[in-house]
């Protein structure tokens, strides 16, 4: 039997797409085997130059270790390589898209036998996460931020029909998933709108939690905030990508808001849900970001008090306007600024976790490592509890916070 292994890099959409490829290969009677794959697929990310570099490093390492293995590059990085007409000697096939026809073409080109008698049955979703599962409801982006290559690679925006998304969500719940994370390249542009979809999803019996992935602040409207605040299945967590706390830099990035607009949305969320987690993405070292500009960002971060950051050092992406902007920032300055932002993140993530000390919260346990159960609360507080009880994985449990340790909350079982 032909064996395969898929590794996905990058965002939740990339993780989801990798799982879809794996499921289709299993339907074609291929067997997953990480140690001895005949076919290795890297589902690559192109959001930064470092991500592209990492993809190539992994491909070279696989080729050195597994000389006879067929190597396929998939995902956004495959689209970028194809767009640039680039040749990567170690790669046997590019798989920019994961539709059935593209996978059939790949298997034929690589001389892999197709043994699926009924192609129409490829509708089952066997996601690898044991607790949280990703549900892609949207793809494509029309925003074209000046630094981002993704909009150039993903194409036109597309929204999944509500009934189709609900059907897959039911499959996920039947497989044992307790929490679903709605994801997409631009989730806030879901059509007709997110709230009708969310209201249908919350009707699914056995689904305990619904979490939103990244959504632009300008797309967080009153009806969405009200749903999150009032639905018993909604996670009180908004990931709002900021990118910069300086209006001059936001304008250069072609972001569709100013800092005052962003702040207004955060204040509205916190007025409705004082304990909601607000997390974000930040880019440091964007072209022409002066020390004064960076200080504005630091001041804004101190004001907003995000509970978690994803920090990216600006990376040139050929084909984007920012790549040719003057006054590019040195790597040394980017690293220094990233370190300074990380210090702010550590301080506020600790304070957010500490807020839940001596409080009862609900945790979905996901992993058991070295005598510690680990999982997340509805407010996206990373929690851990001493235990060796494997049966508690994928269980919702009421716990009490004992002590904040970094960004984590050490907990114990709650007793009535």
Coordinates of C-alpha atoms in Angstrom, one line a residue:
X1 CA 0.0 0.0 0.0
X2 CA 1.3 3.5 -0.9
X3 CA 2.0 5.6 2.2
X4 CA 2.0 9.4 2.6
X5 CA 2.6 12.1 5.2
X6 CA 1.4 15.7 5.1
X7 CA 2.9 18.6 7.0
X8 CA 1.1 21.9 7.1
X9 CA 2.7 25.2 7.9
X10 CA 1.0 28.6 8.7
X11 CA -2.5 29.6 9.5
X12 CA -5.6 27.6 10.4
X13 CA -6.8 27.7 6.7
X14 CA -3.5 25.9 5.8
X15 CA -4.1 23.4 8.5
X16 CA -7.6 22.8 7.3
X17 CA -6.5 22.4 3.7
X18 CA -3.8 19.9 4.7
X19 CA -6.4 17.8 6.5
X20 CA -8.7 17.9 3.4
X21 CA -5.8 16.6 1.2
X22 CA -5.1 13.8 3.7
X23 CA -8.7 12.7 3.8
X24 CA -8.9 12.5 0.0
X25 CA -5.7 10.5 -0.2
X26 CA -7.2 8.0 2.4
X27 CA -10.3 7.7 0.3
X28 CA -7.9 6.7 -2.6
X29 CA -6.6 3.9 -0.3
X30 CA -3.3 5.6 0.7
X31 CA -2.2 5.0 4.2
X32 CA -0.7 7.7 6.5
X33 CA 2.8 6.9 7.7
X34 CA 5.0 9.7 9.1
X35 CA 8.1 7.5 9.4
X36 CA 8.1 5.8 6.0
X37 CA 6.1 7.8 3.5
X38 CA 6.3 7.1 -0.2
X39 CA 4.7 10.5 -0.7
X40 CA 5.6 13.6 1.4
X41 CA 3.4 16.7 1.0
X42 CA 4.4 20.0 2.4
X43 CA 1.4 22.3 2.6
X44 CA 3.5 25.5 2.6
X45 CA 2.8 29.1 3.8
X46 CA 3.9 32.2 2.0
X47 CA 2.8 35.0 4.4
X48 CA 6.5 35.9 5.1
X49 CA 9.9 35.4 3.5
X50 CA 10.8 33.3 6.5
X51 CA 7.8 31.0 6.0
X52 CA 8.9 30.4 2.4
X53 CA 12.5 29.8 3.5
X54 CA 11.3 27.3 6.1
X55 CA 9.3 25.4 3.5
X56 CA 12.5 25.0 1.4
X57 CA 14.5 23.9 4.4
X58 CA 12.0 21.2 5.2
X59 CA 11.9 20.0 1.6
X60 CA 15.7 19.8 1.4
X61 CA 15.8 17.9 4.7
X62 CA 13.2 15.4 3.5
X63 CA 15.1 14.9 0.3
X64 CA 18.3 14.1 2.2
X65 CA 16.7 11.7 4.5
X66 CA 14.3 10.0 2.1
X67 CA 15.9 9.9 -1.3
X68 CA 13.2 7.7 -2.9
X69 CA 10.3 9.6 -1.5
X70 CA 8.1 11.6 -3.8
X71 CA 7.9 15.2 -2.6
X72 CA 4.9 17.5 -3.3
X73 CA 4.7 21.2 -2.5
X74 CA 1.1 22.3 -1.9
X75 CA -0.9 25.3 -0.6
X76 CA 0.0 29.0 -0.9
X77 CA 3.7 28.3 -1.4
X78 CA 2.9 26.1 -4.3
X79 CA 0.8 28.9 -5.8
X80 CA 3.6 31.4 -5.3
X81 CA 6.2 29.1 -6.9
X82 CA 3.9 28.6 -9.9
X83 CA 3.2 32.3 -10.1
X84 CA 6.9 33.1 -10.2
X85 CA 7.7 30.2 -12.5
X86 CA 10.3 29.0 -10.0
X87 CA 12.0 25.6 -10.1
X88 CA 12.7 23.8 -6.9
X89 CA 14.8 20.7 -7.8
X90 CA 13.8 18.6 -4.8
X91 CA 10.1 19.0 -5.6
X92 CA 8.5 16.3 -7.8
X93 CA 5.1 18.0 -8.1
X94 CA 3.3 21.3 -7.3
X95 CA -0.2 21.0 -5.9
X96 CA -1.6 24.6 -5.7
X97 CA -5.2 23.4 -5.2
X98 CA -6.7 20.5 -3.3
X99 CA -9.7 19.7 -5.5
X100 CA -10.3 16.1 -6.6
X101 CA -9.1 16.7 -10.2
X102 CA -5.8 18.3 -9.0
X103 CA -5.2 15.3 -6.7
X104 CA -6.0 12.8 -9.4
X105 CA -3.6 14.6 -11.8
X106 CA -0.9 14.5 -9.1
X107 CA -1.3 10.8 -8.4
X108 CA -1.2 10.0 -12.1
X109 CA 1.9 12.1 -12.7
X110 CA 3.7 10.4 -9.8
X111 CA 2.5 6.9 -10.9
X112 CA 0.4 6.4 -7.7
X113 CA -2.4 3.9 -8.1
X114 CA -6.0 5.2 -7.6
X115 CA -8.1 2.5 -5.9
X116 CA -11.2 4.5 -5.0
X117 CA -14.2 3.0 -6.8
X118 CA -16.6 5.8 -6.0
X119 CA -15.1 9.2 -6.2
X120 CA -18.4 10.8 -5.2
X121 CA -18.0 9.4 -1.7
X122 CA -15.2 11.9 -0.9
X123 CA -17.3 14.0 1.4
X124 CA -16.2 12.7 4.8
X125 CA -14.0 14.9 7.0
X126 CA -11.6 13.1 9.4
X127 CA -9.8 16.0 11.1
X128 CA -6.7 15.2 13.1
X129 CA -7.4 17.5 16.1
X130 CA -9.0 15.5 18.9
X131 CA -10.7 18.5 20.5
X132 CA -10.9 21.7 18.5
X133 CA -11.6 21.3 14.8
X134 CA -11.3 23.9 12.1
X135 CA -14.2 24.6 9.8
X136 CA -13.3 26.6 6.7
X137 CA -16.3 28.7 5.6
X138 CA -14.6 31.3 3.4
X139 CA -11.6 31.7 1.1
X140 CA -10.0 34.4 -0.9
X141 CA -9.3 38.1 -0.1
X142 CA -10.0 41.4 -1.8
X143 CA -8.4 43.7 0.7
X144 CA -4.9 43.7 -0.8
X145 CA -2.9 45.1 2.1
X146 CA 0.4 46.6 0.7
X147 CA 2.6 44.0 2.5
X148 CA 0.5 40.8 1.9
X149 CA 1.0 38.3 -0.9
X150 CA -1.9 36.1 0.2
X151 CA -4.6 38.1 -1.6
X152 CA -2.6 37.6 -4.8
X153 CA -2.4 33.9 -4.3
X154 CA -5.9 32.9 -3.0
X155 CA -7.9 34.6 -5.6
X156 CA -11.5 35.8 -5.5
X157 CA -13.5 35.7 -2.3
X158 CA -15.8 32.7 -1.9
X159 CA -18.2 31.8 0.9
X160 CA -19.4 28.3 1.7
X161 CA -23.2 27.8 1.7
X162 CA -24.6 27.6 5.2
X163 CA -26.1 24.2 4.8
X164 CA -22.8 22.8 3.5
X165 CA -20.9 24.3 6.5
X166 CA -23.5 22.9 8.9
X167 CA -23.3 19.5 7.3
X168 CA -19.5 19.3 7.9
X169 CA -19.9 20.7 11.4
X170 CA -22.2 17.8 12.2
X171 CA -19.6 15.4 10.8
X172 CA -17.0 16.9 13.1
X173 CA -19.2 16.6 16.2
X174 CA -20.0 12.9 15.3
X175 CA -16.2 12.3 15.2
X176 CA -16.0 13.6 18.8
X177 CA -15.0 17.2 18.4
X178 CA -16.4 19.5 21.2
X179 CA -15.2 22.8 19.8
X180 CA -15.3 24.2 16.2
X181 CA -13.2 27.1 15.1
X182 CA -14.6 29.0 12.1
X183 CA -11.8 30.0 9.8
X184 CA -11.1 31.5 6.4
X185 CA -8.7 34.0 4.7
X186 CA -11.2 36.8 5.4
X187 CA -13.9 35.4 7.7
X188 CA -15.6 38.8 8.2
X189 CA -16.5 38.8 4.5
X190 CA -18.5 35.7 4.8
X191 CA -21.7 35.9 2.8
X192 CA -24.6 36.4 3.5
X193 CA -23.2 37.2 7.0
X194 CA -21.7 35.3 9.9
X195 CA -24.5 35.6 12.4
X196 CA -27.0 33.5 10.4
X197 CA -24.4 30.8 10.0
X198 CA -23.5 30.9 13.7
X199 CA -27.1 30.6 14.7
X200 CA -27.5 27.5 12.6
X201 CA -24.2 26.0 14.0
X202 CA -25.3 26.5 17.6
X203 CA -28.3 24.3 17.0
X204 CA -26.1 21.2 16.5
X205 CA -26.5 18.8 19.4
X206 CA -23.2 17.8 21.0
X207 CA -21.4 20.9 19.8
X208 CA -20.2 22.6 23.0
X209 CA -18.1 25.6 21.7
X210 CA -17.9 27.8 18.7
X211 CA -14.9 30.0 18.3
X212 CA -14.1 32.6 15.7
X213 CA -10.7 32.8 14.1
X214 CA -9.1 36.1 13.0
X215 CA -11.6 38.8 12.0
X216 CA -11.0 42.4 11.0
X217 CA -12.1 44.9 13.6
X218 CA -14.2 46.9 11.0
X219 CA -16.3 43.7 10.4
X220 CA -17.2 43.3 14.1
X221 CA -20.7 44.7 14.2
X222 CA -23.3 44.9 16.9
X223 CA -25.1 41.7 15.9
X224 CA -21.9 39.7 16.1
X225 CA -21.0 41.0 19.5
X226 CA -24.5 40.3 20.7
X227 CA -24.4 36.7 19.5
X228 CA -21.0 36.1 21.1
X229 CA -22.2 37.7 24.4
X230 CA -25.5 35.7 24.5
X231 CA -24.9 32.3 22.9
X232 CA -24.1 29.6 25.5
X233 CA -21.8 28.0 22.9
X234 CA -19.9 31.1 21.9
X235 CA -16.3 31.5 23.1
X236 CA -15.6 35.0 24.5
X237 CA -12.6 35.6 22.3
X238 CA -12.0 38.0 19.4
X239 CA -8.8 37.9 17.4
X240 CA -8.5 41.3 15.8
X241 CA -5.4 41.9 13.6
X242 CA -4.1 45.3 14.4
X243 CA -0.7 45.2 12.5
X244 CA 0.4 48.6 13.7
X245 CA -0.6 51.1 16.4
X246 CA 0.5 54.0 14.3
X247 CA -1.9 55.7 11.9
X248 CA 0.8 56.7 9.5
X249 CA 1.9 53.1 9.1
X250 CA -1.7 51.8 8.9
X251 CA -2.3 54.1 6.0
X252 CA 0.9 52.9 4.3
X253 CA -0.2 49.3 4.9
X254 CA -3.6 50.0 3.2
X255 CA -5.4 48.9 6.4
X256 CA -9.1 50.0 6.4
X257 CA -9.2 51.7 9.8
X258 CA -7.4 54.1 12.2
X259 CA -6.3 53.4 15.7
X260 CA -9.3 55.3 17.1
X261 CA -11.7 53.1 15.1
X262 CA -10.0 49.9 16.4
X263 CA -10.1 51.2 20.0
X264 CA -13.9 51.9 19.6
X265 CA -14.5 48.3 18.6
X266 CA -12.5 46.9 21.5
X267 CA -14.3 49.2 24.0
X268 CA -17.6 48.0 22.7
X269 CA -16.6 44.4 23.1
X270 CA -15.4 44.9 26.6
X271 CA -18.4 46.9 27.6
X272 CA -20.5 44.0 26.6
X273 CA -18.1 41.2 27.8
X274 CA -15.6 42.6 30.3
X275 CA -13.6 39.3 30.5
X276 CA -13.4 38.6 26.8
X277 CA -10.0 37.8 25.4
X278 CA -8.8 40.3 22.7
X279 CA -5.8 38.9 20.8
X280 CA -4.0 40.4 17.8
X281 CA -1.4 40.3 15.0
X282 CA 1.4 42.8 14.8
X283 CA 4.0 43.6 12.1
X284 CA 7.2 45.4 13.2
X285 CA 9.7 47.0 11.0
X286 CA 7.4 48.0 8.2
X287 CA 9.1 50.3 5.7
X288 CA 9.6 53.9 7.0
X289 CA 8.6 52.9 10.5
X290 CA 10.6 55.4 12.6
X291 CA 11.3 55.0 16.3
X292 CA 8.6 57.6 16.9
X293 CA 6.1 55.5 14.9
X294 CA 7.1 52.4 16.8
X295 CA 6.7 54.2 20.1
X296 CA 3.1 55.0 19.1
X297 CA 2.5 51.3 18.6
X298 CA 4.0 50.5 22.0
X299 CA 1.8 53.2 23.6
X300 CA -1.3 51.8 21.9
X301 CA -0.5 48.2 23.0
X302 CA -0.2 49.5 26.6
X303 CA -3.6 51.2 26.2
X304 CA -5.5 48.2 24.7
X305 CA -3.9 45.5 26.8
X306 CA -4.2 42.6 24.5
X307 CA -4.1 39.1 26.1
X308 CA -2.0 37.6 23.4
X309 CA 0.1 38.8 20.3
X310 CA 1.3 37.1 17.2
X311 CA 4.4 39.1 16.3
X312 CA 5.7 39.2 12.7
X313 CA 8.9 41.0 11.6
X314 CA 8.1 42.6 8.2
X315 CA 9.2 40.5 5.3
X316 CA 9.5 41.6 1.7
X317 CA 7.1 39.8 -0.6
X318 CA 7.9 40.4 -4.3
X319 CA 4.8 41.6 -6.2
X320 CA 3.5 43.7 -3.3
X321 CA 3.7 47.5 -3.1
X322 CA 5.6 47.4 0.3
X323 CA 8.5 45.5 -1.3
X324 CA 9.5 48.6 -3.3
X325 CA 8.8 51.2 -0.7
X326 CA 11.8 53.4 0.4
X327 CA 13.4 53.3 3.9
X328 CA 13.4 49.6 4.4
X329 CA 14.2 48.6 8.0
X330 CA 17.2 46.5 9.0
X331 CA 16.9 43.1 10.4
X332 CA 18.7 44.2 13.6
X333 CA 16.1 46.9 14.2
X334 CA 13.2 44.5 13.5
X335 CA 14.5 42.0 16.0
X336 CA 15.0 44.6 18.6
X337 CA 11.5 46.0 18.2
X338 CA 10.0 42.5 18.2
X339 CA 11.7 41.8 21.5
X340 CA 10.3 45.0 23.0
X341 CA 6.8 44.1 21.9
X342 CA 7.2 40.6 23.3
X343 CA 7.9 42.2 26.7
X344 CA 4.6 44.1 26.5
X345 CA 2.8 40.9 25.5
X346 CA 4.3 38.9 28.4
X347 CA 3.2 41.6 30.9
X348 CA -0.4 41.8 29.7
X349 CA -0.9 38.1 29.1
X350 CA 0.2 37.4 32.7
X351 CA -2.2 40.0 34.0
X352 CA -5.0 38.5 31.9
X353 CA -4.3 35.0 33.3
X354 CA -4.0 36.4 36.8
X355 CA -7.4 37.9 36.5
X356 CA -8.8 34.3 36.6
X357 CA -7.0 33.3 39.8
X358 CA -9.5 32.0 42.4
X359 CA -12.2 32.1 39.7
X360 CA -14.2 29.2 38.3
X361 CA -13.8 28.7 34.6
X362 CA -14.6 26.0 32.0
X363 CA -11.7 24.3 30.3
X364 CA -11.6 21.9 27.4
X365 CA -8.6 19.6 28.0
X366 CA -6.7 18.9 24.8
X367 CA -3.3 17.3 25.6
X368 CA -1.6 15.3 28.4
X369 CA 2.1 15.9 28.6
X370 CA 4.5 14.9 31.4
X371 CA 1.7 14.7 34.0
X372 CA 0.0 17.9 33.0
X373 CA -3.4 18.3 31.3
X374 CA -3.4 21.3 29.0
X375 CA -6.3 23.1 27.4
X376 CA -8.1 26.4 26.9
X377 CA -10.9 28.2 28.6
X378 CA -13.7 29.9 26.6
X379 CA -11.8 33.1 27.1
X380 CA -8.7 31.5 25.4
X381 CA -6.7 31.3 28.7
X382 CA -4.2 28.5 28.4
X383 CA -4.7 26.3 31.4
X384 CA -2.9 23.3 32.9
X385 CA -3.7 20.9 35.7
X386 CA -1.6 18.2 37.3
X387 CA -3.1 14.8 36.2
X388 CA -2.3 11.6 34.5
X389 CA -5.9 10.8 33.7
X390 CA -6.0 10.2 29.9
X391 CA -9.8 10.0 30.0
X392 CA -10.1 13.7 30.7
X393 CA -8.7 14.6 27.2
X394 CA -11.5 16.1 25.1
X395 CA -13.6 16.7 28.2
X396 CA -15.1 20.0 29.4
X397 CA -14.5 20.6 33.1
X398 CA -15.2 23.3 35.6
X399 CA -11.9 24.2 37.2
X400 CA -10.6 26.9 39.6
X401 CA -7.6 29.0 38.9
X402 CA -4.8 28.7 41.4
X403 CA -1.9 30.7 40.1
X404 CA -0.9 32.5 36.9
X405 CA 2.4 31.4 35.6
X406 CA 3.5 33.4 32.6
X407 CA 0.5 33.4 30.2
X408 CA -0.8 30.1 31.6
X409 CA -3.2 29.5 34.5
X410 CA -2.6 26.6 36.8
X411 CA -5.9 25.1 37.9
X412 CA -7.5 22.5 40.1
X413 CA -10.8 20.7 39.9
X414 CA -13.8 22.8 41.1
X415 CA -16.1 21.4 43.8
X416 CA -19.6 22.6 44.6

